[in-house]
CSV table of C-alpha atoms and ligand atoms in Angstrom, one decimal:
chain,number,residue,atom,x,y,z
S,1,UNK,CA,126.8,135.6,138.0
S,2,UNK,CA,127.6,135.3,134.3
S,3,UNK,CA,125.5,133.4,131.8
S,4,UNK,CA,128.4,131.2,130.9
S,5,UNK,CA,128.7,129.9,134.5
S,6,UNK,CA,125.2,128.3,134.3
S,7,UNK,CA,125.2,127.5,130.6
S,8,UNK,CA,122.4,127.4,128.1
S,9,UNK,CA,120.3,124.9,130.0
S,10,UNK,CA,120.8,126.6,133.4
S,11,UNK,CA,119.6,129.8,131.8
S,12,UNK,CA,116.6,128.2,130.3
S,13,UNK,CA,115.7,126.8,133.7
S,14,UNK,CA,116.0,130.2,135.2
S,15,UNK,CA,113.7,131.7,132.5
S,16,UNK,CA,111.3,128.8,133.0
S,17,UNK,CA,111.0,129.6,136.7
S,18,UNK,CA,109.6,133.0,135.8
S,19,UNK,CA,107.5,131.8,132.9
S,20,UNK,CA,104.2,131.3,134.8
S,21,UNK,CA,102.6,127.9,135.0
S,22,UNK,CA,101.3,126.4,131.8
S,23,UNK,CA,97.6,126.2,132.2
S,24,UNK,CA,94.9,124.8,130.0
S,25,UNK,CA,94.8,125.1,127.0
S,26,UNK,CA,98.6,125.0,127.0
S,27,UNK,CA,99.2,121.3,127.4
S,28,UNK,CA,103.0,121.4,127.1
S,29,UNK,CA,105.0,124.6,127.8
S,30,UNK,CA,108.7,125.0,128.0
S,31,UNK,CA,110.8,121.8,128.1
S,32,UNK,CA,109.9,119.8,125.1
S,33,UNK,CA,110.8,120.0,121.4
S,34,UNK,CA,107.7,122.2,120.9
S,35,UNK,CA,104.9,123.7,122.9
S,36,UNK,CA,101.4,122.2,122.6
S,37,UNK,CA,98.1,124.1,122.6
S,38,UNK,CA,94.6,122.7,122.6
S,39,UNK,CA,92.7,124.2,119.6
S,40,UNK,CA,89.3,122.5,119.8
S,41,UNK,CA,88.3,119.0,120.7
S,42,UNK,CA,90.1,117.2,117.9
S,43,UNK,CA,93.4,119.1,117.3
S,44,UNK,CA,96.4,120.5,119.0
S,45,UNK,CA,98.7,123.2,117.7
S,46,UNK,CA,102.4,122.4,118.1
S,47,UNK,CA,104.8,125.4,117.9
S,48,UNK,CA,108.6,125.6,117.9
S,49,UNK,CA,111.1,128.3,117.3
S,50,UNK,CA,114.8,128.3,116.6
S,51,UNK,CA,117.4,131.0,115.9
S,52,UNK,CA,120.6,131.0,113.8
S,53,UNK,CA,123.2,133.6,114.4
S,54,UNK,CA,126.1,134.4,112.0
S,55,UNK,CA,129.4,133.4,113.5
S,56,UNK,CA,127.7,131.0,115.9
S,57,UNK,CA,125.7,128.7,113.7
S,58,UNK,CA,127.2,129.5,110.3
S,59,UNK,CA,129.9,131.6,108.6
S,60,UNK,CA,128.5,133.6,105.8
S,61,UNK,CA,131.4,133.1,103.5
S,62,UNK,CA,131.5,129.4,104.2
S,63,UNK,CA,127.9,128.3,103.6
S,64,UNK,CA,125.8,128.5,100.5
S,65,UNK,CA,122.8,130.7,101.3
S,66,UNK,CA,120.6,128.1,99.7
S,67,UNK,CA,121.8,125.5,102.2
S,68,UNK,CA,121.4,128.0,105.0
S,69,UNK,CA,117.8,128.6,104.1
S,70,UNK,CA,117.2,124.9,103.8
S,71,UNK,CA,118.8,124.2,107.2
S,72,UNK,CA,117.1,127.0,109.1
S,73,UNK,CA,113.7,125.6,108.1
S,74,UNK,CA,114.6,122.0,108.4
S,75,UNK,CA,115.8,122.2,112.0
S,76,UNK,CA,112.4,123.7,113.0
S,77,UNK,CA,110.5,121.1,111.0
S,78,UNK,CA,112.5,118.5,112.8
S,79,UNK,CA,111.1,119.7,116.2
S,80,UNK,CA,107.6,119.3,114.8
S,81,UNK,CA,108.6,115.8,113.6
S,82,UNK,CA,109.8,114.9,117.1
S,83,UNK,CA,106.3,115.7,118.4
S,84,UNK,CA,104.7,113.5,115.7
S,85,UNK,CA,102.9,116.5,114.3
S,86,UNK,CA,102.6,117.8,110.7
S,87,UNK,CA,104.0,121.3,109.9
S,88,UNK,CA,101.2,123.7,108.8
S,89,UNK,CA,102.7,127.2,108.6
S,90,UNK,CA,106.1,128.9,109.1
S,91,UNK,CA,107.3,132.4,110.1
S,92,UNK,CA,110.6,133.8,109.2
S,93,UNK,CA,112.4,136.8,110.9
S,94,UNK,CA,115.6,138.4,109.8
S,95,UNK,CA,118.1,140.8,111.3
S,96,UNK,CA,120.1,141.9,108.2
S,97,UNK,CA,123.2,144.1,107.6
S,98,UNK,CA,122.2,146.7,105.0
S,99,UNK,CA,125.2,146.0,102.8
S,100,UNK,CA,124.2,142.5,102.2
S,101,UNK,CA,123.3,141.6,98.5
S,102,UNK,CA,119.6,140.9,98.0
S,103,UNK,CA,120.5,137.9,95.8
S,104,UNK,CA,121.8,136.2,99.0
S,105,UNK,CA,118.3,136.4,100.4
S,106,UNK,CA,116.8,135.2,97.1
S,107,UNK,CA,119.0,132.1,97.3
S,108,UNK,CA,118.2,131.7,101.0
S,109,UNK,CA,114.5,131.7,100.3
S,110,UNK,CA,114.8,129.0,97.6
S,111,UNK,CA,116.4,126.7,100.1
S,112,UNK,CA,114.0,127.7,102.8
S,113,UNK,CA,110.9,126.9,100.7
S,114,UNK,CA,112.5,123.7,99.4
S,115,UNK,CA,113.0,122.3,103.0
S,116,UNK,CA,109.3,123.2,103.8
S,117,UNK,CA,108.0,120.9,101.0
S,118,UNK,CA,104.9,122.9,100.6
S,119,UNK,CA,104.5,124.5,104.1
S,120,UNK,CA,103.5,128.1,103.5
S,121,UNK,CA,105.5,131.0,104.8
S,122,UNK,CA,102.9,132.9,106.7
S,123,UNK,CA,104.7,135.9,108.2
S,124,UNK,CA,107.8,137.1,110.0
S,125,UNK,CA,109.7,140.3,110.7
S,126,UNK,CA,112.6,142.1,109.0
S,127,UNK,CA,114.9,144.5,110.8
S,128,UNK,CA,118.5,145.8,110.3
S,129,UNK,CA,121.3,144.3,112.2
S,130,UNK,CA,124.7,146.0,112.4
S,131,UNK,CA,126.4,143.0,113.9
S,132,UNK,CA,125.7,140.3,111.4
S,133,UNK,CA,122.9,138.1,110.1
S,134,UNK,CA,120.2,136.8,112.5
S,135,UNK,CA,117.6,134.3,111.4
S,136,UNK,CA,114.7,133.3,113.6
S,137,UNK,CA,112.2,130.7,112.4
S,138,UNK,CA,108.9,129.6,113.9
S,139,UNK,CA,106.9,126.6,112.7
S,140,UNK,CA,103.4,125.8,113.8
S,141,UNK,CA,102.2,122.2,113.3
S,142,UNK,CA,99.0,120.3,113.9
S,143,UNK,CA,98.5,117.0,115.7
S,144,UNK,CA,95.4,115.0,116.6
S,145,UNK,CA,94.5,115.8,120.2
S,146,UNK,CA,96.2,114.1,123.1
S,147,UNK,CA,98.7,112.0,121.2
S,148,UNK,CA,101.9,114.1,120.7
S,149,UNK,CA,105.2,112.4,121.4
S,150,UNK,CA,106.7,113.8,124.5
S,151,UNK,CA,110.1,113.9,126.2
S,152,UNK,CA,108.6,112.9,129.5
S,153,UNK,CA,106.7,109.8,128.5
S,154,UNK,CA,109.4,107.1,128.6
S,155,UNK,CA,109.0,104.1,131.0
S,156,UNK,CA,111.6,101.7,132.4
S,157,UNK,CA,112.1,98.6,130.3
S,158,UNK,CA,111.1,100.4,127.1
S,159,UNK,CA,113.6,99.9,124.3
S,160,UNK,CA,115.3,103.0,122.7
S,161,UNK,CA,115.3,103.3,119.0
S,162,UNK,CA,117.1,105.6,116.6
S,163,UNK,CA,115.8,106.6,113.1
S,164,UNK,CA,118.2,108.5,110.9
S,165,UNK,CA,122.0,109.0,111.0
S,166,UNK,CA,124.1,110.1,113.9
S,167,UNK,CA,127.5,111.6,113.7
S,168,UNK,CA,127.4,112.3,110.0
S,169,UNK,CA,126.7,116.0,110.5
S,170,UNK,CA,129.6,116.4,112.9
S,171,UNK,CA,131.9,114.5,110.6
S,172,UNK,CA,130.8,116.8,107.7
S,173,UNK,CA,131.5,119.8,109.9
S,174,UNK,CA,135.0,118.5,110.7
S,175,UNK,CA,135.6,118.3,107.0
S,176,UNK,CA,134.3,121.8,106.3
S,177,UNK,CA,136.6,123.1,109.1
S,178,UNK,CA,139.6,121.2,107.8
S,179,UNK,CA,139.9,119.2,111.0
S,180,UNK,CA,139.8,116.0,109.0
S,181,UNK,CA,140.6,115.2,105.4
S,182,UNK,CA,139.6,112.6,102.9
S,183,UNK,CA,140.7,111.6,99.5
S,184,UNK,CA,137.2,110.3,98.8
S,185,UNK,CA,135.1,113.1,97.2
S,186,UNK,CA,131.9,111.1,97.4
S,187,UNK,CA,132.3,110.6,101.1
S,188,UNK,CA,133.0,114.3,101.5
S,189,UNK,CA,129.9,115.3,99.6
S,190,UNK,CA,127.8,112.8,101.5
S,191,UNK,CA,128.9,114.0,104.9
S,192,UNK,CA,128.9,117.7,104.1
S,193,UNK,CA,125.4,117.3,102.7
S,194,UNK,CA,124.3,115.7,106.0
S,195,UNK,CA,125.6,118.8,107.8
S,196,UNK,CA,124.1,121.4,105.4
S,197,UNK,CA,120.8,119.7,104.5
S,198,UNK,CA,119.5,117.5,107.3
S,199,UNK,CA,116.4,115.5,106.6
S,200,UNK,CA,113.7,116.0,109.3
S,201,UNK,CA,112.1,112.6,110.1
S,202,UNK,CA,108.5,113.8,109.6
S,203,UNK,CA,107.2,110.5,108.2
S,204,UNK,CA,108.6,108.5,111.1
S,205,UNK,CA,107.2,110.9,113.7
S,206,UNK,CA,103.7,110.8,112.1
S,207,UNK,CA,103.8,107.0,111.9
S,208,UNK,CA,104.8,106.6,115.5
S,209,UNK,CA,102.0,108.9,116.6
S,210,UNK,CA,99.3,107.4,114.4
S,211,UNK,CA,100.2,103.8,115.2
S,212,UNK,CA,100.5,104.6,118.9
S,213,UNK,CA,103.7,102.5,119.0
S,214,UNK,CA,105.7,105.2,120.8
S,215,UNK,CA,104.6,108.0,123.1
S,216,UNK,CA,108.1,109.5,123.6
S,217,UNK,CA,110.5,111.0,121.2
S,218,UNK,CA,113.1,113.8,120.8
S,219,UNK,CA,115.1,114.9,117.8
S,220,UNK,CA,118.9,114.8,117.9
S,221,UNK,CA,120.0,118.5,117.6
S,222,UNK,CA,122.7,118.6,120.3
S,223,UNK,CA,124.1,115.1,120.2
S,224,UNK,CA,122.8,111.6,120.9
S,225,UNK,CA,123.9,111.5,124.6
S,226,UNK,CA,122.7,114.9,125.4
S,227,UNK,CA,119.3,114.6,123.7
S,228,UNK,CA,118.7,111.1,125.2
S,229,UNK,CA,119.7,112.8,128.4
S,230,UNK,CA,116.7,115.2,128.0
S,231,UNK,CA,114.4,112.2,127.7
S,232,UNK,CA,116.0,110.6,130.8
S,233,UNK,CA,115.8,113.8,132.8
S,234,UNK,CA,112.2,114.6,131.8
S,235,UNK,CA,111.0,111.0,132.3
S,236,UNK,CA,113.0,110.6,135.6
S,237,UNK,CA,114.9,107.6,134.3
S,238,UNK,CA,118.4,106.4,133.2
S,239,UNK,CA,119.3,104.6,130.0
S,240,UNK,CA,121.7,101.9,128.9
S,241,UNK,CA,123.1,102.1,125.3
S,242,UNK,CA,124.8,99.3,123.4
S,243,UNK,CA,127.5,101.1,121.4
S,244,UNK,CA,127.8,98.6,118.6
S,245,UNK,CA,124.1,98.8,117.9
S,246,UNK,CA,124.3,102.5,116.9
S,247,UNK,CA,124.3,102.4,113.1
S,248,UNK,CA,127.1,104.2,111.4
S,249,UNK,CA,127.2,105.2,107.7
S,250,UNK,CA,130.0,103.8,105.5
S,251,UNK,CA,131.4,107.4,104.9
S,252,UNK,CA,131.7,108.2,108.6
S,253,UNK,CA,133.5,104.9,109.2
S,254,UNK,CA,135.9,105.5,106.3
S,255,UNK,CA,136.6,109.1,107.3
S,256,UNK,CA,137.3,108.0,110.9
S,257,UNK,CA,139.7,105.3,109.6
S,258,UNK,CA,141.5,107.7,107.3
S,259,UNK,CA,142.0,110.2,110.1
S,260,UNK,CA,142.7,107.8,113.0
S,261,UNK,CA,139.6,108.8,114.8
S,262,UNK,CA,136.8,106.9,116.7
S,263,UNK,CA,133.6,107.4,114.7
S,264,UNK,CA,131.5,106.8,117.8
S,265,UNK,CA,132.8,110.1,119.3
S,266,UNK,CA,130.9,111.9,116.5
S,267,UNK,CA,128.0,109.5,116.8
S,268,UNK,CA,127.6,110.1,120.6
S,269,UNK,CA,128.5,113.8,120.9
S,270,UNK,CA,128.0,115.3,117.4
S,271,UNK,CA,124.9,117.5,117.0
S,272,UNK,CA,122.8,118.6,114.1
S,273,UNK,CA,121.8,115.2,112.7
S,274,UNK,CA,118.1,115.7,113.3
S,275,UNK,CA,117.4,112.0,113.6
S,276,UNK,CA,114.7,110.8,116.0
S,277,UNK,CA,115.2,108.9,119.3
S,278,UNK,CA,112.0,107.2,120.4
S,279,UNK,CA,111.1,104.6,123.0
S,280,UNK,CA,108.9,101.6,122.6
S,281,UNK,CA,107.2,99.2,125.1
S,282,UNK,CA,108.6,95.6,124.6
S,283,UNK,CA,105.2,94.3,123.5
S,284,UNK,CA,105.0,96.9,120.7
S,285,UNK,CA,108.4,95.9,119.1
S,286,UNK,CA,107.0,93.3,116.7
S,287,UNK,CA,104.4,95.8,115.5
S,288,UNK,CA,107.1,98.4,115.0
S,289,UNK,CA,109.3,96.1,113.0
S,290,UNK,CA,106.4,95.2,110.7
S,291,UNK,CA,105.5,98.9,110.1
S,292,UNK,CA,109.2,99.8,109.5
S,293,UNK,CA,109.3,97.1,106.9
S,294,UNK,CA,106.0,98.0,105.3
S,295,UNK,CA,107.0,101.7,105.1
S,296,UNK,CA,110.5,101.0,104.0
S,297,UNK,CA,112.0,102.8,106.9
S,298,UNK,CA,115.1,101.8,108.9
S,299,UNK,CA,115.4,102.3,112.7
S,300,UNK,CA,117.8,100.6,115.1
S,301,UNK,CA,117.2,99.5,118.6
S,302,UNK,CA,120.2,101.0,120.5
S,303,UNK,CA,119.4,100.3,124.2
S,304,UNK,CA,116.8,100.5,126.9
S,305,UNK,CA,115.4,102.8,129.5
S,306,UNK,CA,116.3,101.8,133.1
S,307,UNK,CA,115.6,103.2,136.6
S,308,UNK,CA,118.1,105.7,137.8
S,309,UNK,CA,119.5,108.9,136.3
S,310,UNK,CA,122.6,108.0,134.3
S,311,UNK,CA,123.2,107.0,130.8
S,312,UNK,CA,125.6,104.0,130.6
S,313,UNK,CA,127.2,103.1,127.3
S,314,UNK,CA,128.2,99.5,126.9
S,315,UNK,CA,130.9,98.4,124.6
S,316,UNK,CA,130.9,94.6,124.3
S,317,UNK,CA,128.8,94.5,127.4
S,318,UNK,CA,131.3,96.6,129.4
S,319,UNK,CA,130.5,100.1,130.6
S,320,UNK,CA,132.7,102.7,128.9
S,321,UNK,CA,133.8,106.1,130.1
S,322,UNK,CA,131.9,108.8,128.2
S,323,UNK,CA,132.8,111.8,130.3
S,324,UNK,CA,129.3,113.3,130.7
S,325,UNK,CA,126.7,114.0,128.0
S,326,UNK,CA,129.2,116.2,126.1
S,327,UNK,CA,126.6,117.6,123.7
S,328,UNK,CA,126.4,121.2,122.6
S,329,UNK,CA,125.7,124.0,125.1
S,330,UNK,CA,125.7,127.5,123.6
S,331,UNK,CA,127.5,129.2,126.5
S,332,UNK,CA,129.8,126.5,127.8
S,333,UNK,CA,131.2,124.4,124.9
S,334,UNK,CA,133.2,125.2,121.9
S,335,UNK,CA,130.7,124.6,119.1
S,336,UNK,CA,133.3,122.7,117.1
S,337,UNK,CA,134.8,120.6,119.9
B,401,LIG,P1,115.4,122.1,120.8
B,401,LIG,O1,116.8,121.7,120.8
B,401,LIG,O2,114.4,121.0,120.7
B,401,LIG,O3,115.0,123.3,119.9
B,401,LIG,P2,116.2,123.6,123.2
B,401,LIG,O4,117.2,122.7,123.8
B,401,LIG,O5,116.6,124.7,122.3
B,401,LIG,O6,115.1,122.7,122.3
B,401,LIG,O7,115.2,124.2,124.2
B,401,LIG,C1,114.7,123.5,125.3
B,401,LIG,C2,113.4,124.0,125.7
B,401,LIG,O8,113.5,125.3,126.3
B,401,LIG,C3,112.3,124.2,124.6
B,401,LIG,O9,111.1,123.8,125.1
B,401,LIG,C4,112.4,125.7,124.3
B,401,LIG,O10,111.2,126.2,123.8
B,401,LIG,C5,112.7,126.3,125.7
B,401,LIG,N1,113.4,127.6,125.6
B,401,LIG,C6,114.7,127.8,125.1
B,401,LIG,N2,115.0,129.1,125.2
B,401,LIG,C7,113.9,129.8,125.7
B,401,LIG,C8,113.6,131.1,126.1
B,401,LIG,N3,114.5,132.1,125.9
B,401,LIG,N4,112.4,131.4,126.6
B,401,LIG,C9,111.5,130.4,126.8
B,401,LIG,N5,111.7,129.1,126.5
B,401,LIG,C10,112.9,128.8,126.0
B,402,LIG,MG1,114.4,119.4,119.4
């Protein structure tokens, strides 16, 4: 059987089956945004790793190495944010073609450290790669014991919230790839920046954990439907989304209009926004709204968790055809579709 027949997630399940059971002190193993390890009575270490491959995640000639450095760190920090933890140290490994200019790595490092906002680079590995540039980043975070935000902690009746943009990154990518066009340079810069320099929602994750308002979160790396699908699958639930309650930026609306596209396709399926989806018990909603106001944060209630397995998207109260979760799978989908 070929890998592409079972896809990225089928392969991860197969690996998971051989991984050995996670035993104490590994509190969370494979299957969440990050793994969680008890490190003493008061703290847990939260570890995530992500890889970027030239030709799959980026084209060397099309991306500024500063942005690439920024993004490769930011996407890992986003997984730490999705657990409600604080990043403490990072590791960076490179596979590099020898003919690459060292100045490219200098620029990469500037962006990498900028995204870390003070998180120290504490190690890594450097090897040669004849087939292009490989980047592997690991971030270790710290959280107070027993309180990390998990994918499997949603309950039926909880409302679903979204903090941060969705669709902007995919719209930015469509501009970079020339699939859409705009006469508005400010919109172009805004959307391309969302794609190249995503903002991990660290503060939101920390506030949710510290206030106890949410126990369940995921970051949107593969698309709103697909990542909400991971919460559903891991929590044994379905979800109902109200399409019109999903906030869209003005630039994505304008770009969609200019190009005769539906912006919600980007919002539901587009990956790499690194927003947070989290769930909240109904009796915590007032407290959440107060905290959001006090902290000057915006989050939108976009639906609720329900019994079942499916995600239903309602447009004006009527279920719409979404054609599956349609997010990004490394072995099955065209990354740009
Ligand atoms: P994320 O998008 O949050 O980075 P992924 O969808 O990439 O998460 O991965 C899902 C889960 O599978 C994570 O817990 C990740 O650590 C785990 N995983 C992915 N690839 C492997 C692998 N090769 N070996 C072990 N675990 C893996
Ligand atoms: Mg994640």
